[in-house]
């Protein structure tokens, strides 16, 4: 029996989902891993880093710690899941964990976008994995598909709806709400942050697009390389006009590879019925990969959510285990 | 530099695609593999098994052989791609290759369905991989997604369009053709075999559904366990009636897990606009996975084609290399 010990940094929405699914499906995961690898594994959460241990139920306190040192110095911890988010303390912890020879699974799109080159260099220097399926499009396995399934192909164009909050708002405006009513509904549903500017102005989509561009084309785009226009520039009239012509307006993240010149944009675009993104309404995400050999590969699913995103986090954990590290 | 030597059995449509892409993208594939694994690999086709060597161009004859023994006994060959199809000689070759410690990549849905249990047992006994992404839904990476990305989740239901030929015929009838005109068009486009009964009567979809069911639920369904009704039972009137009500008729393969009782069906179903399969027209395939945690994950893309299917074959080859065999 090989024991794989995990530490989770942060205990917010996604981390809660990871803990619940690992608890509930402990036997299922191990059984499937055995079927694939022929080996017995036991994947367990050994420590969870939180800020205030007093806030949690006593039955969790045994594995909780307020001190990152307890995780970094624990030689039994193989994989660290960074689920704090943002690009401050989280980045520091990711780096230190990799320098302590721990593999990283993260959902942190902001850190991956802003510190991309630096983080991948540290991973490579320390011969550890840096996995991030959950950072782009939640439950949709776009990273694994682009990196592994399409490894022999050339992806000529990416078109995607990478932000469920703004897609929800646009869908509600289509249904007849005005911009402020749609925003309020999105808040009440928990789809928008207290400061919604990252979603509304397209930064969130930009992070995800940049991460995907790096994966596919092996370069690190910066914010200045990505044309970015938010949904606050769309009027209700624009949407009505598009709808009258059997089209919709969507916030589309697009990467184009033309003669090896890679261009990036995040902006509202008019989408017609032939495009599978036309049918991606509400808080869903969808991604169309236009491939030279495989043709048009399309994926859609929940772009956020506790358990939804957690499935991608655990998929990464298991990939690290399978790859034999 | 680690040399990975491949043998291909058969040199039909898909095998041709595999050879072309491996030739054209030799450097791309090796560069990406190096980025992921840190190692230098060289993936090369060492031998191709064909029936009549005289039929081929002289520059290919150096790697061609009419004798399976030349492949089975070649200790340098690591991976055998079985692309002959059917369940006669191909099955025999798959078994013998595994018994000679060679990993298998196959697109052979019929063999995998009819000899499922036997083939997986031989793979397990000989500690080799048996991979089959290309056997289900062509270019769509459904096997990798179901097996790896969703490893921690429970897939409660599968709904899919697994046969592009019949979907093309149904789409053409919707556009106004009668059944025989649509059939003729499908023949002329190369979508139908000389004997179209496997497609029309739902056997082809049944094979794929059974393979997917085995993967997800760990059981081996037999033909008698799968309710099967072909598209020859649909009238033009059925389709017109569905269309008038903003619905479509599609040949749907469905697996349902209800309280651990797994039921299978392949039959024409009325699909409404809310279902993403509604929009899968022409020769495309689409698969909806209804997951307990990840929600509804949907994938679509080409279900057949030379280069399209070849991308899945090569994805499997690279997976075997990555998994460290």
XYZ file of C-alpha atoms in Angstrom:
650
model
C 0.000 0.000 0.000
C 1.483 3.317 -1.098
C 0.310 6.208 1.043
C -0.046 9.526 -0.726
C -0.299 12.383 1.740
C -1.899 15.636 0.677
C -1.842 19.051 2.297
C -4.477 21.611 1.416
C -3.752 25.324 1.731
C -6.934 27.236 2.498
C -10.320 25.829 3.363
C -12.759 27.775 1.248
C -15.375 26.637 -1.235
C -13.203 24.421 -3.460
C -11.101 22.971 -0.612
C -14.309 21.939 1.148
C -15.394 20.132 -2.004
C -12.039 18.348 -2.242
C -12.264 17.160 1.354
C -15.867 15.962 0.948
C -15.229 14.015 -2.267
C -11.988 12.474 -0.999
C -13.855 11.351 2.134
C -16.959 10.075 0.361
C -15.182 8.385 -2.558
C -12.026 7.140 -0.827
C -12.732 3.542 -1.793
C -13.912 4.310 -5.327
C -10.783 6.327 -6.118
C -8.425 3.698 -4.729
C -10.238 0.893 -6.534
C -10.050 2.711 -9.869
C -6.398 3.586 -9.341
C -5.673 -0.062 -8.636
C -7.492 -1.102 -11.810
C -5.393 1.313 -13.875
C -1.993 0.975 -12.210
C -2.190 -2.450 -10.585
C -1.003 -0.882 -7.326
C -2.719 -0.191 -4.016
C -2.792 3.484 -3.133
C -4.305 5.368 -0.246
C -4.778 9.093 -0.845
C -5.285 11.038 2.367
C -5.412 14.636 3.530
C -2.743 14.943 6.208
C -2.872 18.680 6.891
C -5.011 21.685 6.085
C -3.591 25.196 6.425
C -6.087 27.752 7.732
C -5.812 31.193 9.277
C -7.882 30.712 12.424
C -8.081 27.186 13.777
C -10.678 28.216 16.368
C -13.294 28.693 13.681
C -13.498 24.992 12.806
C -15.228 21.931 14.122
C -13.186 20.017 16.649
C -13.099 16.833 14.536
C -11.180 18.733 11.857
C -8.745 20.418 14.227
C -6.494 17.370 14.357
C -5.375 17.897 10.772
C -5.542 21.694 10.759
C -2.600 23.994 11.212
C -2.043 27.752 11.135
C 1.668 27.318 10.364
C 2.840 26.695 6.790
C 6.122 25.406 8.242
C 4.289 22.333 9.550
C 3.480 21.433 5.963
C 6.711 22.468 4.259
C 8.819 20.523 6.746
C 6.645 17.407 6.755
C 8.573 14.971 4.580
C 5.562 12.647 4.357
C 3.533 15.217 2.431
C 3.856 14.502 -1.287
C 1.367 16.888 -2.835
C 0.269 20.379 -1.801
C -3.064 21.724 -3.079
C -2.958 25.498 -3.068
C -6.571 26.665 -2.825
C -6.110 30.086 -1.211
C -6.163 32.000 -4.486
C -4.871 35.458 -5.357
C -1.248 36.279 -6.031
C 0.157 37.236 -2.631
C 0.844 34.700 0.138
C -0.347 31.847 -2.082
C 2.465 32.395 -4.586
C 5.015 32.360 -1.808
C 3.614 29.069 -0.471
C 3.547 27.443 -3.928
C 7.195 28.346 -4.466
C 8.307 27.152 -1.038
C 6.398 23.901 -1.358
C 8.048 23.153 -4.715
C 11.443 24.049 -3.276
C 10.670 21.478 -0.590
C 10.101 18.887 -3.329
C 6.347 18.817 -3.088
C 4.150 18.577 -6.165
C 1.605 21.358 -6.580
C -2.042 21.224 -7.585
C -3.599 24.650 -7.766
C -6.771 26.377 -8.920
C -5.045 29.759 -8.766
C -5.477 31.322 -12.208
C -4.192 34.705 -11.102
C -0.906 33.317 -9.753
C -0.434 31.107 -12.812
C -0.993 34.038 -15.139
C 1.077 36.651 -13.368
C 3.956 34.396 -12.244
C 3.705 31.780 -14.974
C 7.315 31.645 -16.155
C 8.749 31.858 -12.641
C 6.527 29.089 -11.230
C 7.164 26.651 -14.083
C 10.894 27.264 -13.782
C 10.857 26.409 -10.077
C 8.794 23.268 -10.832
C 11.288 22.198 -13.475
C 14.337 23.027 -11.333
C 12.957 20.940 -8.476
C 11.599 18.168 -10.727
C 8.079 18.423 -9.330
C 4.683 18.617 -11.045
C 2.715 21.842 -11.230
C -0.865 20.958 -12.193
C -3.742 23.385 -12.673
C -6.786 21.747 -14.321
C -9.082 23.565 -11.866
C -7.667 26.994 -12.760
C -9.273 27.023 -16.210
C -12.989 26.375 -16.735
C -13.715 24.576 -13.443
C -14.934 21.039 -14.067
C -14.118 20.990 -17.805
C -10.972 18.901 -18.359
C -9.547 21.340 -20.913
C -5.963 21.200 -19.629
C -5.704 17.410 -19.853
C -7.374 17.326 -23.266
C -5.182 20.091 -24.734
C -1.962 18.765 -23.205
C -2.405 15.005 -23.535
C -5.163 13.975 -25.944
C -4.161 16.508 -28.597
C -0.398 16.177 -28.079
C 0.181 15.269 -31.738
C -2.046 17.956 -33.166
C -1.826 21.669 -33.873
C -4.547 23.741 -32.262
C -5.074 26.584 -34.703
C -7.660 28.504 -32.755
C -9.286 28.545 -29.316
C -12.667 30.161 -28.704
C -14.164 29.987 -25.266
C -16.547 31.262 -22.656
C -14.263 31.177 -19.634
C -16.289 33.223 -17.153
C -19.614 31.884 -15.909
C -20.598 35.035 -13.985
C -20.574 37.320 -17.007
C -22.180 34.652 -19.175
C -24.972 34.384 -16.605
C -25.467 38.165 -16.652
C -25.612 38.234 -20.465
C -28.132 35.365 -20.475
C -30.342 37.216 -18.007
C -30.214 40.423 -20.063
C -31.305 38.309 -23.050
C -34.249 37.134 -20.977
C -35.301 40.765 -20.491
C -33.550 42.047 -17.346
C -31.548 45.246 -17.484
C -27.834 45.300 -16.694
C -28.238 46.274 -13.033
C -30.990 43.743 -12.367
C -28.860 41.008 -13.947
C -25.834 42.052 -11.856
C -27.917 41.965 -8.679
C -29.236 38.498 -9.493
C -25.688 37.273 -10.160
C -24.613 38.644 -6.749
C -27.502 36.946 -5.012
C -26.681 33.637 -6.695
C -23.101 33.904 -5.428
C -21.689 34.170 -8.949
C -20.024 37.550 -8.405
C -17.336 38.673 -5.982
C -17.820 41.738 -3.742
C -15.591 43.500 -6.256
C -16.936 42.229 -9.584
C -14.442 44.085 -11.762
C -12.236 41.045 -12.413
C -15.195 39.221 -13.961
C -16.957 42.167 -15.624
C -13.861 43.731 -17.162
C -12.551 40.427 -18.490
C -9.494 39.958 -16.257
C -10.669 36.560 -15.029
C -11.141 35.328 -18.615
C -7.793 36.842 -19.555
C -5.969 34.852 -16.858
C -7.496 31.592 -18.063
C -6.848 32.364 -21.720
C -3.230 33.193 -20.972
C -2.729 29.952 -19.028
C -4.208 27.952 -21.911
C -2.103 29.862 -24.442
C 1.023 29.049 -22.480
C 0.096 25.384 -22.378
C -0.717 25.120 -26.075
C 1.855 27.429 -27.644
C 4.634 27.306 -25.062
C 4.793 31.038 -24.492
C 3.884 33.273 -21.582
C 1.529 36.035 -22.697
C 1.397 39.140 -20.531
C -1.669 41.313 -19.877
C -0.425 43.839 -22.433
C -0.397 41.109 -25.115
C -4.095 40.368 -24.661
C -6.764 42.658 -26.089
C -9.372 42.978 -23.337
C -12.839 44.546 -23.385
C -15.360 43.797 -20.608
C -19.114 43.267 -20.734
C -19.704 46.731 -19.211
C -19.280 48.062 -22.743
C -22.343 46.160 -24.032
C -25.758 47.829 -24.155
C -29.106 46.083 -23.808
C -29.769 47.340 -27.317
C -26.730 45.443 -28.653
C -28.065 42.228 -27.171
C -31.599 42.768 -28.464
C -30.275 43.505 -31.919
C -28.159 40.344 -31.931
C -31.094 38.240 -30.693
C -33.391 39.612 -33.410
C -30.900 38.270 -35.943
C -30.741 34.856 -34.260
C -27.360 35.660 -32.742
C -26.107 36.210 -29.207
C -23.451 38.372 -27.629
C -20.941 36.440 -25.538
C -17.717 37.366 -23.779
C -15.346 35.304 -25.922
C -11.739 34.504 -25.119
C -9.946 33.812 -28.370
C -6.452 32.672 -29.285
C -5.441 32.550 -32.931
C -2.323 31.008 -34.347
C -1.698 32.463 -37.773
C 1.688 31.563 -39.279
C 3.064 31.159 -35.759
C 1.961 34.653 -34.727
C -0.238 34.030 -31.680
C -2.876 36.679 -30.940
C -5.120 36.855 -27.870
C -8.376 38.665 -27.187
C -11.119 38.725 -24.558
C -14.089 40.744 -25.744
C -17.813 40.674 -26.413
C -18.417 39.027 -29.767
C -21.490 38.304 -31.848
C -21.903 34.519 -31.981
C -24.161 32.814 -34.503
C -26.176 29.618 -34.131
C -23.627 27.444 -35.923
C -21.060 28.064 -33.186
C -21.467 25.636 -30.263
C -20.748 28.541 -27.878
C -24.142 29.983 -28.921
C -25.819 27.353 -26.748
C -23.669 27.930 -23.656
C -26.040 29.902 -21.428
C -26.136 30.756 -17.741
C -23.108 30.040 -15.566
C -21.671 27.366 -17.879
C -18.315 27.512 -19.625
C -17.554 26.168 -23.090
C -14.384 25.841 -25.141
C -13.974 25.160 -28.842
C -10.574 23.925 -30.023
C -10.117 24.211 -33.795
C -7.509 21.578 -34.564
C -5.589 20.953 -37.772
C -6.068 17.171 -37.654
C -8.719 16.361 -35.031
C -11.162 18.961 -36.344
C -13.404 20.968 -34.024
C -13.317 19.566 -30.498
C -15.835 21.174 -28.152
C -16.163 20.838 -24.385
C -18.660 22.387 -21.991
C -19.605 22.123 -18.342
C -19.697 24.004 -15.044
C -16.985 26.672 -14.893
C -17.092 26.966 -11.113
C -18.627 25.468 -7.972
C -17.319 23.623 -4.941
C -17.648 19.972 -5.947
C -17.405 20.718 -9.669
C -13.988 22.333 -9.350
C -12.905 19.797 -6.718
C -13.243 16.974 -9.275
C -10.594 18.721 -11.382
C -8.326 19.190 -8.348
C -8.553 15.490 -7.477
C -8.030 14.529 -11.126
C -4.706 16.376 -10.956
C -3.745 14.680 -7.682
C -4.386 11.279 -9.233
C -2.479 12.200 -12.404
C 0.569 12.980 -10.286
C 0.222 9.634 -8.523
C -0.129 7.811 -11.871
C 2.821 9.507 -13.471
C 4.899 7.755 -10.878
C 6.318 10.626 -8.896
C 17.259 9.536 -26.095
C 14.689 6.831 -25.498
C 13.538 5.192 -28.708
C 9.933 4.037 -28.774
C 9.287 1.678 -31.647
C 5.769 1.227 -32.954
C 4.302 -1.426 -35.220
C 1.064 -0.770 -37.064
C -1.195 -3.652 -38.072
C -3.130 -2.760 -41.204
C -2.665 0.260 -43.436
C -6.162 1.551 -44.051
C -7.705 4.963 -43.491
C -6.760 5.471 -39.813
C -3.295 3.871 -40.111
C -2.509 6.226 -42.973
C -3.474 9.165 -40.765
C -1.261 7.889 -37.945
C 1.737 7.578 -40.286
C 1.187 11.047 -41.775
C 0.842 12.835 -38.437
C 3.776 10.992 -36.842
C 5.902 11.962 -39.869
C 4.735 15.582 -40.061
C 4.753 16.295 -36.327
C 7.723 14.183 -35.224
C 9.514 17.203 -33.751
C 6.406 18.774 -32.196
C 5.480 15.557 -30.392
C 8.984 14.963 -29.069
C 9.345 18.586 -27.947
C 6.038 18.460 -26.044
C 6.905 15.113 -24.487
C 10.217 16.568 -23.345
C 8.431 19.566 -21.815
C 6.110 17.276 -19.874
C 8.453 14.459 -18.866
C 11.866 16.146 -19.008
C 13.118 13.250 -21.153
C 14.095 12.953 -24.810
C 11.946 10.491 -26.710
C 11.863 9.483 -30.338
C 8.649 7.776 -31.439
C 9.044 5.908 -34.712
C 7.101 3.422 -36.814
C 9.379 0.417 -37.204
C 7.057 -1.992 -39.014
C 3.683 -1.987 -40.761
C 1.812 -5.249 -41.308
C -0.040 -5.425 -44.627
C -1.484 -8.250 -46.730
C 0.129 -7.502 -50.073
C 3.440 -5.685 -49.993
C 3.488 -5.317 -53.781
C 0.630 -2.809 -53.622
C 2.706 -0.140 -51.882
C 5.185 2.519 -52.858
C 8.774 1.342 -52.781
C 9.799 3.911 -50.148
C 7.383 2.297 -47.683
C 8.386 -1.282 -48.442
C 11.414 -1.098 -46.147
C 9.172 -1.014 -43.068
C 6.367 -3.184 -44.429
C 5.933 -6.859 -43.741
C 3.346 -9.499 -44.581
C 4.385 -11.647 -41.619
C 3.026 -10.912 -38.125
C 5.906 -12.997 -36.731
C 8.340 -10.268 -37.766
C 6.531 -7.921 -35.393
C 5.792 -10.328 -32.549
C 9.394 -11.509 -32.375
C 10.958 -8.062 -32.673
C 12.000 -7.235 -29.114
C 12.589 -3.592 -30.027
C 8.896 -3.033 -30.750
C 7.248 -1.598 -27.633
C 3.765 -0.722 -28.855
C 1.515 -2.387 -31.439
C -1.320 -0.349 -33.004
C -4.001 -2.713 -34.223
C -5.852 -0.883 -36.983
C -7.199 -3.826 -39.006
C -10.619 -3.844 -37.317
C -13.221 -6.598 -37.079
C -13.058 -9.483 -34.652
C -11.225 -12.232 -36.553
C -7.479 -12.108 -37.273
C -7.159 -8.773 -35.459
C -8.161 -10.300 -32.119
C -5.621 -13.055 -32.548
C -2.885 -10.504 -33.267
C -3.838 -8.324 -30.285
C -3.633 -11.324 -27.964
C -0.323 -12.556 -29.340
C 1.216 -9.089 -29.189
C 0.232 -8.727 -25.524
C 1.565 -12.199 -24.785
C 4.826 -10.980 -26.323
C 4.822 -8.081 -23.824
C 3.814 -5.408 -26.278
C 1.402 -2.654 -25.343
C -1.682 -2.343 -27.529
C -3.356 0.699 -28.977
C -6.473 -0.170 -30.947
C -9.442 1.469 -32.633
C -11.232 -1.886 -32.813
C -14.604 -1.373 -31.134
C -15.962 -4.716 -32.277
C -13.078 -6.700 -30.774
C -13.190 -4.687 -27.557
C -16.913 -5.264 -27.192
C -17.072 -8.938 -28.089
C -13.813 -10.044 -26.394
C -13.682 -7.379 -23.706
C -13.131 -9.512 -20.611
C -10.666 -11.844 -22.320
C -8.533 -9.049 -23.768
C -8.325 -7.079 -20.506
C -7.363 -10.227 -18.650
C -4.494 -10.927 -21.046
C -3.358 -7.286 -20.732
C -3.404 -7.562 -16.953
C -1.693 -10.987 -16.895
C 1.127 -9.672 -19.088
C 1.304 -6.285 -17.359
C 0.843 -4.353 -20.603
C -1.437 -1.431 -21.515
C -4.513 -1.893 -23.665
C -5.613 1.551 -24.856
C -8.590 2.354 -27.071
C -9.403 6.069 -27.217
C -9.953 5.823 -30.978
C -12.516 3.018 -30.622
C -15.180 5.311 -29.138
C -16.216 8.564 -30.816
C -13.134 9.083 -33.011
C -11.361 12.312 -32.136
C -13.347 12.985 -28.947
C -11.161 12.173 -25.912
C -14.024 10.530 -24.038
C -11.986 7.590 -22.711
C -9.295 9.771 -21.130
C -11.865 12.163 -19.674
C -14.046 9.393 -18.206
C -11.119 7.357 -16.891
C -8.742 10.054 -15.665
C -10.356 13.486 -15.287
C -13.483 12.113 -13.620
C -11.721 9.424 -11.565
C -13.109 10.777 -8.298
C -16.655 11.236 -9.535
C -19.696 9.069 -10.120
C -21.092 9.247 -13.646
C -24.804 8.730 -13.160
C -25.832 8.783 -16.779
C -24.291 8.779 -20.249
C -26.169 10.047 -23.292
C -24.435 10.092 -26.630
C -24.525 10.161 -30.380
C -21.879 7.562 -31.124
C -22.490 6.955 -34.828
C -21.826 9.752 -37.310
C -23.258 7.917 -40.343
C -26.743 7.530 -38.933
C -26.658 11.030 -37.468
C -25.781 12.352 -40.918
C -28.708 10.447 -42.444
C -31.132 11.774 -39.825
C -29.878 15.334 -40.399
C -30.422 14.975 -44.144
C -33.967 13.659 -43.659
C -34.599 16.718 -41.488
C -33.429 18.858 -44.384
C -36.094 17.272 -46.599
C -34.540 14.170 -48.190
C -36.294 10.829 -47.943
C -34.652 7.853 -46.259
C -33.248 6.332 -49.468
C -31.889 9.641 -50.768
C -30.209 10.270 -47.423
C -28.714 6.753 -47.426
C -27.374 7.251 -50.946
C -25.788 10.570 -50.002
C -24.167 8.948 -46.943
C -22.706 6.218 -49.193
C -21.358 8.770 -51.637
C -19.726 10.732 -48.806
C -18.002 7.555 -47.608
C -19.902 7.541 -44.312
C -21.477 4.109 -44.830
C -19.938 0.692 -45.312
C -20.942 -1.549 -48.236
C -23.032 -3.393 -45.650
C -24.589 -0.554 -43.678
C -26.467 -2.722 -41.206
C -23.945 -2.272 -38.383
C -24.523 1.478 -38.455
C -28.233 1.525 -39.332
C -29.305 -1.149 -36.861
C -27.312 0.351 -34.006
C -24.617 -2.325 -33.580
C -21.790 0.170 -34.043
C -23.248 2.451 -31.340
C -23.836 -0.578 -29.128
C -20.161 -1.590 -29.278
C -19.027 1.884 -28.264
C -21.615 2.164 -25.509
C -20.586 -1.207 -24.104
C -16.900 -0.254 -24.103
C -17.695 2.982 -22.278
C -19.938 1.155 -19.811
C -17.161 -1.269 -19.036
C -14.734 1.584 -18.450
C -17.059 3.569 -16.204
C -18.853 0.826 -14.285
C -16.283 -1.958 -14.407
C -18.615 -4.527 -15.959
C -18.728 -6.183 -19.366
C -22.182 -5.773 -20.913
C -23.151 -8.287 -23.586
C -25.300 -7.593 -26.648
C -28.295 -9.161 -24.903
C -27.938 -6.644 -22.037
C -28.326 -3.674 -24.388
C -31.712 -2.645 -25.752
C -31.104 -1.864 -29.436
C -33.373 -0.287 -32.031
C -31.950 1.050 -35.303
C -32.851 4.125 -37.342
C -34.624 1.953 -39.955
C -37.599 2.019 -37.602
C -37.985 5.815 -37.917
C -40.369 7.305 -40.487
C -39.962 10.685 -42.205
C -43.227 11.573 -40.514
C -41.686 10.960 -37.053
C -38.906 13.382 -37.861
C -41.213 16.038 -39.275
C -43.457 15.783 -36.234
C -40.489 16.170 -33.877
C -39.153 19.148 -35.845
C -42.536 20.894 -35.772
C -42.335 20.735 -31.982
C -38.773 22.135 -31.955
C -37.356 18.699 -31.227
C -35.183 16.281 -33.167
C -34.925 12.509 -33.404
C -31.439 11.181 -32.726
C -29.996 7.701 -32.316
C -29.051 7.938 -28.656
C -26.826 5.542 -26.764
C -27.723 5.752 -23.105
C -26.333 4.222 -19.922
C -28.139 4.793 -16.650
C -26.895 3.941 -13.209
C -29.844 3.748 -10.851
C -29.006 2.356 -7.415
C -26.123 0.418 -8.957
C -28.378 -1.233 -11.545
C -26.791 -0.298 -14.865
C -29.096 -0.222 -17.892
C -28.080 0.251 -21.522
C -30.005 1.303 -24.609
C -29.332 2.374 -28.194
C -32.470 3.677 -29.836
C -34.037 6.643 -31.608
C -35.068 9.205 -29.014
C -36.802 12.558 -29.163
C -34.293 15.175 -28.049
C -35.324 18.687 -27.040
C -33.433 21.957 -27.475
C -32.149 22.022 -23.904
C -30.100 18.873 -24.515
C -26.687 19.659 -26.037
C -27.098 16.586 -28.292
C -29.858 18.522 -30.094
C -27.178 20.593 -31.803
C -25.018 17.655 -32.908
C -25.838 17.444 -36.596
C -24.234 15.760 -39.590
C -21.413 13.274 -39.075
C -20.431 14.628 -35.647
C -20.529 12.697 -32.378
C -21.434 14.115 -28.973
C -21.422 12.704 -25.455
C -23.056 14.061 -22.317
C -21.798 12.745 -18.973
C -24.153 13.497 -16.102
C -21.890 13.466 -13.057
C -22.771 13.537 -9.387
C -20.124 16.118 -8.516
C -18.780 17.644 -11.733
C -22.260 18.276 -13.140
C -23.014 17.907 -16.845
C -19.813 17.524 -18.864
C -20.358 17.599 -22.618
C -17.920 16.768 -25.415
C -18.379 16.844 -29.169
C -16.257 16.463 -32.290
C -15.636 14.287 -35.331
C -16.590 10.656 -34.684
C -14.539 9.282 -37.554
C -12.025 10.241 -40.230
C -8.418 9.414 -40.992
C -6.489 12.198 -39.260
C -9.234 12.824 -36.694
C -9.100 9.261 -35.378
C -5.313 9.140 -35.752
C -4.943 11.947 -33.193
C -6.642 9.674 -30.633
C -4.385 6.733 -31.571
C -1.251 8.849 -31.109
C -2.625 10.275 -27.852
C -2.769 6.690 -26.559
C 0.757 5.928 -27.754
C 2.070 8.970 -25.898
C 0.064 8.090 -22.774
C 1.785 4.704 -22.679
C 5.165 6.394 -23.045
C 4.325 8.871 -20.257
C 3.084 6.251 -17.867
C 6.622 4.963 -17.865
C 6.264 1.573 -19.447
